[in-house]
Amino acid sequence: MPEGSPKTPAKSAAKRPSTAKAGLADEVRKALDADIDRLETGSQMWSHLTLSQRATLMERLASSVGAVAEEWADTAAISKELEPGHPLRGEEWLSGPYGTLTALEAYGSTLRALAAGASPLNAVKIDTAAGGRTRAHVFPLSRVDSLLLSGYTGEIWFEPGVTQRDARESAGLAQLTPSDSGGVGLVLGAGNITSIPVLDVIYELLAHNRVALLKVNPTQDSLVPVFERALAPLIEPGFLKIIRGDGAVGAYLTTHPRISHVHITGAATTFDAIVWGPSKGAGSAATTKRRRENKPKLTKPITAELGGVSPIIVVPGEWSDADLKFQAEHITTMRLQNSGHNCIAGQVVIISRDWAQREDFLAALRTAYDAAPRRSAWYPRSNEKLETAGSTYPNAHWCAGGTRALIEIGADDDASALETTEYFAPVLGVVALTGNGQEFLDAAVAHANDKLIGTLGANVIIDPRTLDTLGDNFEQSMADLRYGTIAINAWTALGFLTPTLSWGGFPGASLEDVESGIGIVHNALLLDRVERSVVRGPFRPFPRSVGAVMRPGTFSVLPKPPWFVTSRTGAGVSEGLTRFRIDRNWVGLAKTLAKAFGA
């Protein structure tokens, strides 16, 4: 909730402390201070907007984002070394403008409901999940979503003790008190997925009534002109300012007395450096002392979305050859989308050593991992990460001409490096445990909880027959899995892209042990006391999903999803879906869906 109202610009300027030691030129400091002056004025203006006016603002943003969507996707693709015609350019449509447009639409619906005096949850089915938790079925909420993501569903699980009445009455967060100001927040943007900084800014505004100073990651500098046009409806009235800058700029702003809150998307090491100070070199002794005395260097609130090592739990069952191939491509996508530069990229596949089809599965995985389209590891220091993996695991399989590593941990091998190092690069590992059925699932959940660092997201793949056999025990296992997003027969990235779901680490992290972060984002229904999101998808694509109509499982009319790195038509379909979100042209959508069946 809001941490207090900002000072007026005049009073703030009078009390402004010296910044001579900040390591910045005077003109840079003055420019940053002037930006904060304008944002403080914008904060006052924001507090006077009605909920209906804010809903209209979301519509204006959708129009301005739509106007630059093609340039956004093209600029992002070029910055990631994806040349025109590359089959993976569709990733930049989905993870950039598409994700932003769906979020704006969902936030607009929430604001209109609140403006009418209703809870955003009034039209949402609420029931009980494992462990007695209150659960809201927040996706799909429209026929369009049901059509575009046929077979996929999403749930919010609230923290234990939250009742249905609590959930409904608290939905809205800061928009329940729209005139209260949260001041000026600093958003330190991510460098990998282009919608992240934009969505973080919108969440600051709506969840906390906080205007934002957005410092983009240097990897996204080329997108700043696009962002400035896309977000002009926020920039013009002073609700947002976008800046570039190096670490010195970030250091100055995080300690600025008129920044009320910091939000970062990045690595735990960066978070720790902001909160405690440098861990190496000059200043490290002071950092150690601060940690020992539990006196953080940062004295203002901070939230964070950080990464980790994400598991992919493969529950043994009886799979067809087509199942093996499809799920191998599914797992390959979890690792190789965006060349593995994702905080939510699957990194450790957990399988059963006793699974009768273990070798068949591994053979399919090797084939899919090697055959996926080649691309560069473009993120800074990626080659170092790959070299580290190769040095630690000299028996790794190097696929696609040596550009990606597949590490199969043997019975006598040490998996600790694989399980505690977020490679943020195309490195995929396989770890085998004993058991079948519930015995294996219990062991896999415990292994993921206790051996893998991070709590951001976990993936579980299970066929319909096995799911039916496990019954309620499976749901209890999901409750025991301590991750902020769980994807069952889906990838947790669907949780990221679904605006009515929450995104962030599992509750319980602290400044001392930040794990995968503190707080959540996205959450377009503005729900309070969220524990996790759960995504469910089809084990089989259409037409093989037809069998799910007659037995437990999920039916879908979708063929291979366009986000699969192995989709032949993914680029065109992803662009077409985004254009439909912009123009609602049903003829164009029909052509896009027809193209999808050529995947």
Coordinates of N, CA and C in Angstrom, one line a residue, residues 370-565:
D370 N 18.6 -30.4 -29.9 CA 19.6 -30.2 -31.0 C 19.0 -29.5 -32.2
A371 N 17.7 -29.9 -32.5 CA 17.1 -29.4 -33.8 C 16.5 -28.1 -33.7
A372 N 16.2 -27.5 -32.6 CA 15.6 -26.2 -32.5 C 16.4 -25.1 -33.3
P373 N 15.8 -24.1 -33.8 CA 16.5 -23.1 -34.6 C 17.7 -22.5 -33.9
R374 N 18.7 -22.3 -34.6 CA 19.9 -21.7 -33.9 C 19.8 -20.2 -33.8
R375 N 20.4 -19.7 -32.8 CA 20.5 -18.3 -32.6 C 21.6 -18.0 -31.6
S376 N 22.0 -16.7 -31.6 CA 23.2 -16.4 -30.7 C 22.7 -16.3 -29.2
A377 N 23.7 -16.5 -28.4 CA 23.4 -16.2 -26.9 C 23.8 -14.7 -26.8
W378 N 22.8 -13.8 -26.9 CA 23.1 -12.4 -27.1 C 23.2 -11.6 -25.8
Y379 N 22.8 -12.2 -24.7 CA 22.8 -11.4 -23.4 C 24.2 -11.3 -22.9
P380 N 24.6 -10.1 -22.3 CA 26.0 -9.9 -21.8 C 26.4 -11.1 -20.9
R381 N 27.6 -11.5 -21.1 CA 28.3 -12.5 -20.3 C 27.8 -14.0 -20.5
S382 N 27.0 -14.1 -21.5 CA 26.4 -15.5 -21.8 C 27.5 -16.5 -22.1
N383 N 28.5 -16.1 -22.9 CA 29.5 -17.0 -23.2 C 30.3 -17.5 -22.0
E384 N 30.5 -16.6 -21.0 CA 31.1 -17.0 -19.8 C 30.3 -18.0 -19.1
K385 N 29.0 -17.9 -19.1 CA 28.1 -18.8 -18.4 C 28.2 -20.2 -19.1
L386 N 28.2 -20.2 -20.4 CA 28.4 -21.4 -21.1 C 29.7 -22.1 -20.9
E387 N 30.8 -21.3 -20.8 CA 32.1 -21.9 -20.5 C 32.1 -22.4 -19.1
T388 N 31.5 -21.8 -18.2 CA 31.4 -22.3 -16.8 C 30.7 -23.6 -16.7
A389 N 29.6 -23.7 -17.4 CA 28.9 -25.0 -17.5 C 29.7 -26.1 -18.1
G390 N 30.4 -25.8 -19.2 CA 31.3 -26.8 -19.8 C 32.4 -27.2 -19.0
S391 N 33.0 -26.3 -18.2 CA 34.1 -26.6 -17.3 C 33.7 -27.5 -16.2
T392 N 32.5 -27.1 -15.6 CA 32.0 -27.9 -14.5 C 31.5 -29.3 -14.9
Y393 N 30.9 -29.4 -16.1 CA 30.4 -30.7 -16.6 C 31.0 -31.0 -17.9
P394 N 32.3 -31.5 -17.9 CA 33.0 -31.8 -19.2 C 32.3 -32.9 -20.0
N395 N 31.4 -33.6 -19.5 CA 30.7 -34.7 -20.2 C 29.3 -34.2 -20.8
A396 N 29.1 -32.9 -20.8 CA 27.9 -32.3 -21.3 C 27.8 -32.6 -22.8
H397 N 26.5 -32.8 -23.3 CA 26.3 -32.9 -24.7 C 26.2 -31.5 -25.3
W398 N 27.0 -31.1 -26.2 CA 26.9 -29.8 -26.9 C 26.2 -29.9 -28.2
C399 N 25.0 -29.3 -28.2 CA 24.1 -29.4 -29.4 C 24.1 -28.2 -30.3
A400 N 23.5 -28.4 -31.4 CA 23.4 -27.3 -32.4 C 24.7 -26.6 -32.7
G401 N 25.7 -27.4 -33.0 CA 27.0 -26.9 -33.4 C 27.8 -26.3 -32.2
G402 N 27.5 -26.8 -31.0 CA 28.2 -26.4 -29.8 C 27.7 -25.1 -29.2
T403 N 26.4 -24.7 -29.5 CA 25.9 -23.4 -29.0 C 25.0 -23.6 -27.8
R404 N 24.7 -24.8 -27.4 CA 23.8 -25.1 -26.3 C 24.2 -26.4 -25.6
A405 N 24.1 -26.4 -24.3 CA 24.6 -27.6 -23.5 C 23.4 -28.4 -22.9
L406 N 23.5 -29.7 -23.0 CA 22.5 -30.6 -22.3 C 23.3 -31.5 -21.4
I407 N 23.0 -31.3 -20.1 CA 23.8 -32.0 -19.0 C 23.0 -33.1 -18.4
E408 N 23.3 -34.3 -18.6 CA 22.6 -35.4 -17.9 C 23.4 -35.9 -16.8
I409 N 22.9 -35.7 -15.6 CA 23.6 -36.0 -14.3 C 23.5 -37.5 -14.1
G410 N 24.7 -38.1 -14.0 CA 24.7 -39.5 -13.7 C 24.6 -39.8 -12.2
A411 N 24.5 -41.1 -11.9 CA 24.3 -41.5 -10.5 C 25.4 -41.0 -9.6
D412 N 26.6 -40.9 -10.1 CA 27.8 -40.6 -9.3 C 28.2 -39.1 -9.5
D413 N 27.5 -38.4 -10.3 CA 27.8 -37.0 -10.6 C 27.3 -36.0 -9.5
D414 N 27.9 -34.9 -9.4 CA 27.5 -33.9 -8.5 C 26.6 -32.8 -9.2
A415 N 25.3 -32.8 -8.8 CA 24.4 -31.9 -9.5 C 24.3 -30.5 -8.8
S416 N 25.1 -30.2 -7.8 CA 24.9 -29.0 -7.0 C 25.1 -27.8 -7.8
A417 N 26.1 -27.7 -8.7 CA 26.3 -26.5 -9.5 C 25.2 -26.3 -10.5
L418 N 24.7 -27.3 -11.1 CA 23.5 -27.2 -12.0 C 22.3 -26.7 -11.2
E419 N 22.1 -27.1 -10.0 CA 20.9 -26.8 -9.2 C 21.0 -25.5 -8.4
T420 N 22.2 -24.9 -8.3 CA 22.4 -23.7 -7.6 C 23.0 -22.5 -8.4
T421 N 23.1 -22.7 -9.7 CA 23.6 -21.6 -10.6 C 22.6 -21.3 -11.6
E422 N 22.1 -20.1 -11.6 CA 21.2 -19.7 -12.7 C 22.0 -19.3 -13.9
Y423 N 22.1 -20.2 -14.9 CA 23.0 -19.9 -16.0 C 22.5 -18.8 -16.9
F424 N 21.2 -18.6 -17.0 CA 20.7 -17.5 -17.8 C 21.2 -17.6 -19.2
A425 N 21.4 -18.8 -19.7 CA 22.0 -19.1 -21.0 C 21.4 -20.5 -21.4
P426 N 21.7 -20.9 -22.7 CA 21.1 -22.2 -23.1 C 21.8 -23.4 -22.5
V427 N 21.6 -23.6 -21.2 CA 22.1 -24.8 -20.5 C 20.9 -25.5 -19.9
L428 N 20.7 -26.8 -20.2 CA 19.6 -27.6 -19.7 C 20.2 -28.8 -19.0
G429 N 19.7 -29.1 -17.8 CA 20.2 -30.3 -17.1 C 19.1 -31.3 -16.8
V430 N 19.5 -32.6 -16.6 CA 18.5 -33.6 -16.3 C 19.0 -34.3 -15.1
V431 N 18.1 -34.5 -14.1 CA 18.4 -35.1 -12.8 C 17.4 -36.3 -12.6
A432 N 17.9 -37.4 -12.3 CA 17.0 -38.6 -12.1 C 16.9 -39.0 -10.6
L433 N 15.6 -39.2 -10.2 CA 15.3 -39.7 -8.9 C 14.6 -41.1 -9.0
T434 N 14.5 -41.8 -7.9 CA 13.8 -43.1 -7.9 C 12.3 -43.0 -7.7
G435 N 11.6 -44.0 -8.1 CA 10.2 -44.1 -7.8 C 9.3 -43.9 -9.0
N436 N 8.0 -44.2 -8.8 CA 7.0 -44.0 -9.8 C 5.8 -43.4 -9.1
G437 N 4.8 -42.8 -9.8 CA 3.6 -42.3 -9.2 C 3.8 -41.3 -8.1
Q438 N 3.0 -41.5 -7.1 CA 3.1 -40.5 -6.0 C 4.4 -40.5 -5.3
E439 N 5.0 -41.6 -5.2 CA 6.3 -41.7 -4.5 C 7.3 -40.8 -5.3
F440 N 7.4 -40.9 -6.6 CA 8.3 -40.1 -7.4 C 7.9 -38.6 -7.2
L441 N 6.6 -38.3 -7.3 CA 6.2 -36.9 -7.2 C 6.6 -36.3 -5.9
D442 N 6.4 -37.0 -4.8 CA 6.7 -36.5 -3.5 C 8.2 -36.2 -3.4
A443 N 9.0 -37.1 -4.0 CA 10.5 -36.9 -4.0 C 10.9 -35.7 -4.9
A444 N 10.2 -35.6 -6.0 CA 10.6 -34.5 -6.9 C 10.2 -33.1 -6.3
V445 N 9.1 -33.0 -5.7 CA 8.7 -31.8 -5.0 C 9.6 -31.4 -3.9
A446 N 10.0 -32.4 -3.1 CA 11.0 -32.1 -2.1 C 12.3 -31.7 -2.6
H447 N 12.7 -32.4 -3.7 CA 14.0 -32.0 -4.4 C 14.0 -30.6 -4.9
A448 N 12.9 -30.2 -5.6 CA 12.8 -28.9 -6.1 C 12.8 -27.8 -5.0
N449 N 12.1 -28.1 -3.9 CA 12.0 -27.2 -2.8 C 13.4 -27.0 -2.1
D450 N 14.1 -28.1 -1.9 CA 15.3 -28.1 -1.1 C 16.6 -28.0 -1.8
K451 N 16.7 -28.4 -3.0 CA 17.9 -28.4 -3.7 C 18.1 -27.3 -4.7
L452 N 17.1 -26.8 -5.3 CA 17.2 -25.8 -6.3 C 17.0 -24.4 -5.7
I453 N 17.9 -23.5 -6.2 CA 17.7 -22.1 -5.6 C 16.6 -21.4 -6.3
G454 N 15.9 -20.5 -5.6 CA 14.9 -19.7 -6.2 C 13.5 -20.3 -5.9
T455 N 12.5 -19.5 -6.1 CA 11.1 -19.9 -5.9 C 10.1 -19.2 -6.9
L456 N 10.7 -18.8 -8.0 CA 9.8 -18.1 -9.0 C 8.8 -19.0 -9.7
G457 N 9.3 -20.1 -10.3 CA 8.3 -20.9 -11.1 C 8.8 -22.3 -11.2
A458 N 7.8 -23.2 -11.2 CA 8.0 -24.7 -11.4 C 7.0 -25.2 -12.4
N459 N 7.5 -26.1 -13.2 CA 6.7 -26.7 -14.3 C 6.5 -28.2 -14.0
V460 N 5.3 -28.7 -14.2 CA 5.0 -30.1 -14.0 C 4.3 -30.7 -15.2
I461 N 4.9 -31.8 -15.7 CA 4.3 -32.5 -16.9 C 3.7 -33.8 -16.5
I462 N 2.5 -34.0 -16.7 CA 1.8 -35.3 -16.3 C 0.7 -35.6 -17.2
D463 N 0.6 -36.9 -17.6 CA -0.4 -37.3 -18.6 C -1.8 -37.5 -17.9
P464 N -2.9 -37.4 -18.6 CA -4.2 -37.4 -18.0 C -4.5 -38.7 -17.2
R465 N -4.0 -39.8 -17.7 CA -4.3 -41.1 -16.9 C -3.6 -41.0 -15.6
T466 N -2.4 -40.6 -15.5 CA -1.6 -40.6 -14.3 C -2.2 -39.5 -13.4
L467 N -2.6 -38.4 -13.9 CA -3.2 -37.4 -13.1 C -4.5 -37.9 -12.5
D468 N -5.3 -38.6 -13.2 CA -6.5 -39.2 -12.7 C -6.2 -40.2 -11.6
T469 N -5.2 -41.0 -11.7 CA -4.8 -42.0 -10.7 C -4.4 -41.3 -9.4
L470 N -3.6 -40.2 -9.5 CA -3.1 -39.6 -8.3 C -4.2 -38.8 -7.6
G471 N -5.2 -38.3 -8.3 CA -6.3 -37.6 -7.8 C -5.9 -36.4 -6.9
D472 N -6.6 -36.4 -5.7 CA -6.4 -35.3 -4.7 C -4.9 -35.2 -4.2
N473 N -4.3 -36.3 -4.2 CA -2.9 -36.3 -3.8 C -2.0 -35.4 -4.7
F474 N -2.3 -35.4 -6.0 CA -1.6 -34.5 -6.9 C -1.8 -33.0 -6.5
E475 N -3.0 -32.6 -6.2 CA -3.3 -31.3 -5.8 C -2.5 -30.9 -4.5
Q476 N -2.5 -31.8 -3.6 CA -1.7 -31.6 -2.3 C -0.2 -31.4 -2.6
S477 N 0.3 -32.2 -3.6 CA 1.7 -32.0 -4.0 C 1.9 -30.6 -4.6
M478 N 1.0 -30.1 -5.3 CA 1.1 -28.8 -5.9 C 1.1 -27.7 -4.8
A479 N 0.3 -27.9 -3.8 CA 0.3 -27.0 -2.6 C 1.6 -27.1 -1.9
D480 N 2.3 -28.2 -1.9 CA 3.6 -28.4 -1.2 C 4.7 -27.8 -2.0
L481 N 4.5 -27.6 -3.2 CA 5.6 -27.0 -4.1 C 5.7 -25.5 -3.9
R482 N 6.8 -25.1 -3.3 CA 6.9 -23.7 -2.9 C 7.5 -22.8 -4.0
Y483 N 6.6 -22.4 -4.9 CA 6.9 -21.6 -6.0 C 5.8 -20.6 -6.3
G484 N 6.2 -19.4 -6.8 CA 5.2 -18.3 -7.0 C 4.3 -18.6 -8.1
T485 N 4.7 -19.3 -9.1 CA 3.9 -19.8 -10.2 C 4.2 -21.3 -10.5
I486 N 3.1 -22.0 -10.6 CA 3.2 -23.5 -11.0 C 2.5 -23.7 -12.3
A487 N 3.1 -24.3 -13.2 CA 2.5 -24.6 -14.5 C 2.4 -26.1 -14.7
I488 N 1.1 -26.6 -14.9 CA 0.9 -28.0 -15.0 C 0.5 -28.2 -16.5
N489 N 1.4 -29.0 -17.2 CA 1.3 -29.2 -18.6 C 1.3 -27.9 -19.4
A490 N 2.0 -27.0 -18.9 CA 2.2 -25.7 -19.5 C 3.6 -25.2 -19.0
W491 N 4.0 -24.0 -19.6 CA 5.2 -23.4 -19.1 C 4.9 -22.2 -18.3
T492 N 5.6 -21.9 -17.2 CA 5.3 -20.8 -16.3 C 5.3 -19.5 -17.0
A493 N 5.9 -19.4 -18.2 CA 5.9 -18.1 -18.9 C 4.4 -17.7 -19.3
L494 N 3.5 -18.7 -19.4 CA 2.1 -18.4 -19.6 C 1.6 -17.6 -18.4
G495 N 2.1 -17.9 -17.2 CA 1.7 -17.2 -16.0 C 2.2 -15.7 -16.1
F496 N 3.4 -15.6 -16.6 CA 3.9 -14.2 -16.9 C 3.1 -13.4 -17.8
L497 N 2.6 -14.1 -18.9 CA 1.9 -13.4 -20.0 C 0.4 -13.2 -19.7
T498 N -0.1 -13.9 -18.7 CA -1.5 -13.8 -18.3 C -1.7 -12.7 -17.3
P499 N -2.2 -11.5 -17.6 CA -2.2 -10.4 -16.7 C -3.0 -10.6 -15.5
T500 N -4.1 -11.4 -15.5 CA -4.9 -11.6 -14.3 C -4.2 -12.5 -13.3
L501 N -3.1 -13.1 -13.6 CA -2.3 -13.9 -12.7 C -1.3 -13.0 -12.1
S502 N -0.7 -13.5 -11.0 CA 0.3 -12.7 -10.3 C 1.7 -13.3 -10.8
W503 N 2.7 -12.5 -10.6 CA 4.0 -12.9 -11.0 C 5.0 -12.4 -9.9
G504 N 5.8 -13.4 -9.4 CA 6.8 -13.1 -8.3 C 7.1 -14.4 -7.6
G505 N 8.1 -14.3 -6.7 CA 8.6 -15.4 -5.9 C 7.6 -15.8 -4.9
F506 N 7.8 -17.0 -4.3 CA 6.9 -17.5 -3.3 C 7.0 -16.6 -2.0
P507 N 5.9 -16.4 -1.3 CA 6.0 -15.5 -0.1 C 7.0 -16.1 0.9
G508 N 7.6 -15.2 1.6 CA 8.5 -15.6 2.7 C 9.9 -15.1 2.6
A509 N 10.3 -14.5 1.4 CA 11.6 -14.0 1.2 C 11.8 -12.7 2.1
S510 N 13.1 -12.4 2.3 CA 13.4 -11.3 3.1 C 14.6 -10.5 2.6
L511 N 15.0 -9.4 3.1 CA 16.2 -8.7 2.7 C 17.4 -9.5 2.9
E512 N 17.4 -10.3 4.0 CA 18.6 -11.2 4.3 C 18.7 -12.4 3.3
D513 N 17.6 -12.9 2.9 CA 17.5 -14.0 2.0 C 16.4 -13.8 1.0
V514 N 16.8 -13.1 -0.1 CA 15.8 -12.6 -1.0 C 15.2 -13.7 -1.9
E515 N 15.9 -14.8 -2.1 CA 15.4 -15.9 -3.0 C 15.0 -15.4 -4.4
S516 N 13.8 -15.5 -4.8 CA 13.4 -15.0 -6.1 C 12.6 -13.7 -6.0
G517 N 12.7 -13.0 -4.9 CA 12.2 -11.7 -4.8 C 11.2 -11.5 -3.7
I518 N 10.8 -10.2 -3.6 CA 9.8 -9.8 -2.6 C 8.7 -9.0 -3.3
G519 N 7.4 -9.4 -3.0 CA 6.3 -8.8 -3.6 C 5.9 -9.5 -5.0
I520 N 4.9 -9.0 -5.6 CA 4.4 -9.5 -6.9 C 4.1 -8.3 -7.8
V521 N 4.0 -8.6 -9.1 CA 3.6 -7.7 -10.1 C 2.5 -8.3 -11.0
H522 N 2.1 -7.6 -12.1 CA 1.0 -8.0 -13.0 C -0.3 -8.0 -12.2
N523 N -0.9 -9.2 -11.9 CA -2.0 -9.1 -10.9 C -3.0 -8.1 -11.2
A524 N -3.6 -8.1 -12.5 CA -4.4 -7.0 -13.0 C -5.7 -6.9 -12.2
L525 N -6.1 -7.9 -11.5 CA -7.4 -7.8 -10.7 C -7.0 -7.1 -9.4
L526 N -5.8 -6.8 -9.1 CA -5.3 -6.1 -8.0 C -5.7 -6.8 -6.7
L527 N -5.3 -8.0 -6.6 CA -5.7 -8.9 -5.5 C -4.7 -8.8 -4.4
D528 N -5.1 -8.9 -3.1 CA -4.2 -8.8 -2.0 C -4.0 -10.2 -1.4
R529 N -2.8 -10.3 -0.7 CA -2.4 -11.5 0.0 C -2.5 -12.8 -0.9
V530 N -1.9 -12.6 -2.1 CA -1.7 -13.7 -3.0 C -0.6 -14.6 -2.6
E531 N -0.8 -15.9 -2.7 CA 0.3 -16.9 -2.4 C 1.0 -17.3 -3.7
R532 N 0.2 -17.7 -4.7 CA 0.8 -18.2 -5.9 C -0.3 -18.2 -7.0
S533 N 0.2 -18.4 -8.3 CA -0.6 -18.6 -9.4 C -0.4 -20.0 -9.9
V534 N -1.4 -20.6 -10.5 CA -1.4 -22.0 -11.0 C -1.9 -21.9 -12.4
V535 N -1.1 -22.4 -13.4 CA -1.6 -22.5 -14.8 C -1.7 -23.9 -15.2
R536 N -2.8 -24.2 -15.9 CA -3.0 -25.6 -16.4 C -3.2 -25.6 -17.9
G537 N -2.6 -26.5 -18.5 CA -2.7 -26.6 -20.0 C -2.9 -28.0 -20.5
P538 N -3.1 -28.2 -21.8 CA -3.4 -29.5 -22.4 C -2.1 -30.3 -22.5
F539 N -2.2 -31.6 -22.1 CA -1.0 -32.5 -22.2 C -0.8 -32.8 -23.7
R540 N -1.8 -32.8 -24.5 CA -1.7 -33.1 -25.9 C -2.3 -31.9 -26.7
P541 N -1.8 -31.6 -27.9 CA -2.4 -30.5 -28.7 C -3.5 -31.2 -29.6
F542 N -4.2 -30.3 -30.2 CA -5.2 -30.8 -31.2 C -4.5 -31.4 -32.4
P543 N -5.0 -32.5 -33.0 CA -6.3 -33.2 -32.7 C -6.1 -34.3 -31.7
R544 N -4.9 -34.5 -31.2 CA -4.7 -35.6 -30.2 C -5.4 -35.3 -28.9
S545 N -5.7 -34.0 -28.6 CA -6.4 -33.7 -27.4 C -7.8 -34.1 -27.3
V546 N -8.4 -34.6 -28.4 CA -9.8 -34.9 -28.4 C -10.1 -36.0 -27.4
G547 N -9.2 -36.9 -27.1 CA -9.4 -37.9 -26.1 C -9.7 -37.4 -24.7
A548 N -9.2 -36.2 -24.5 CA -9.4 -35.6 -23.1 C -10.9 -35.2 -22.9
V549 N -11.7 -35.2 -23.9 CA -13.1 -34.9 -23.7 C -13.8 -36.0 -22.9
M550 N -13.3 -37.2 -23.1 CA -14.0 -38.4 -22.5 C -13.3 -38.9 -21.2
R551 N -12.2 -38.3 -20.8 CA -11.5 -38.7 -19.6 C -10.8 -37.5 -19.0
P552 N -10.3 -37.6 -17.7 CA -9.7 -36.5 -17.1 C -8.5 -36.0 -17.9
G553 N -8.4 -34.7 -18.0 CA -7.4 -34.1 -18.9 C -7.9 -32.8 -19.4
T554 N -7.2 -32.2 -20.3 CA -7.6 -30.9 -20.8 C -7.8 -30.9 -22.3
F555 N -9.0 -30.6 -22.8 CA -9.2 -30.6 -24.2 C -8.8 -29.2 -24.8
S556 N -8.2 -29.2 -25.9 CA -7.8 -28.0 -26.6 C -8.0 -28.1 -28.1
V557 N -8.4 -27.0 -28.7 CA -8.5 -26.9 -30.2 C -7.2 -26.4 -30.8
L558 N -6.2 -26.1 -29.9 CA -5.0 -25.5 -30.5 C -4.0 -26.6 -30.9
P559 N -3.4 -26.4 -32.1 CA -2.3 -27.3 -32.5 C -1.1 -26.9 -31.7
K560 N 0.1 -27.1 -32.2 CA 1.3 -26.7 -31.5 C 1.3 -25.2 -31.2
P561 N 1.5 -24.8 -30.0 CA 1.4 -23.4 -29.6 C 2.5 -22.6 -30.4
P562 N 2.1 -21.3 -30.7 CA 3.1 -20.5 -31.5 C 4.3 -20.1 -30.7
W563 N 4.3 -20.2 -29.4 CA 5.5 -19.9 -28.6 C 6.5 -21.0 -28.6
F564 N 6.2 -22.2 -29.1 CA 7.1 -23.3 -29.2 C 8.3 -22.9 -30.1
V565 N 9.5 -23.1 -29.7 CA 10.6 -22.7 -30.6 C 10.7 -23.6 -31.8

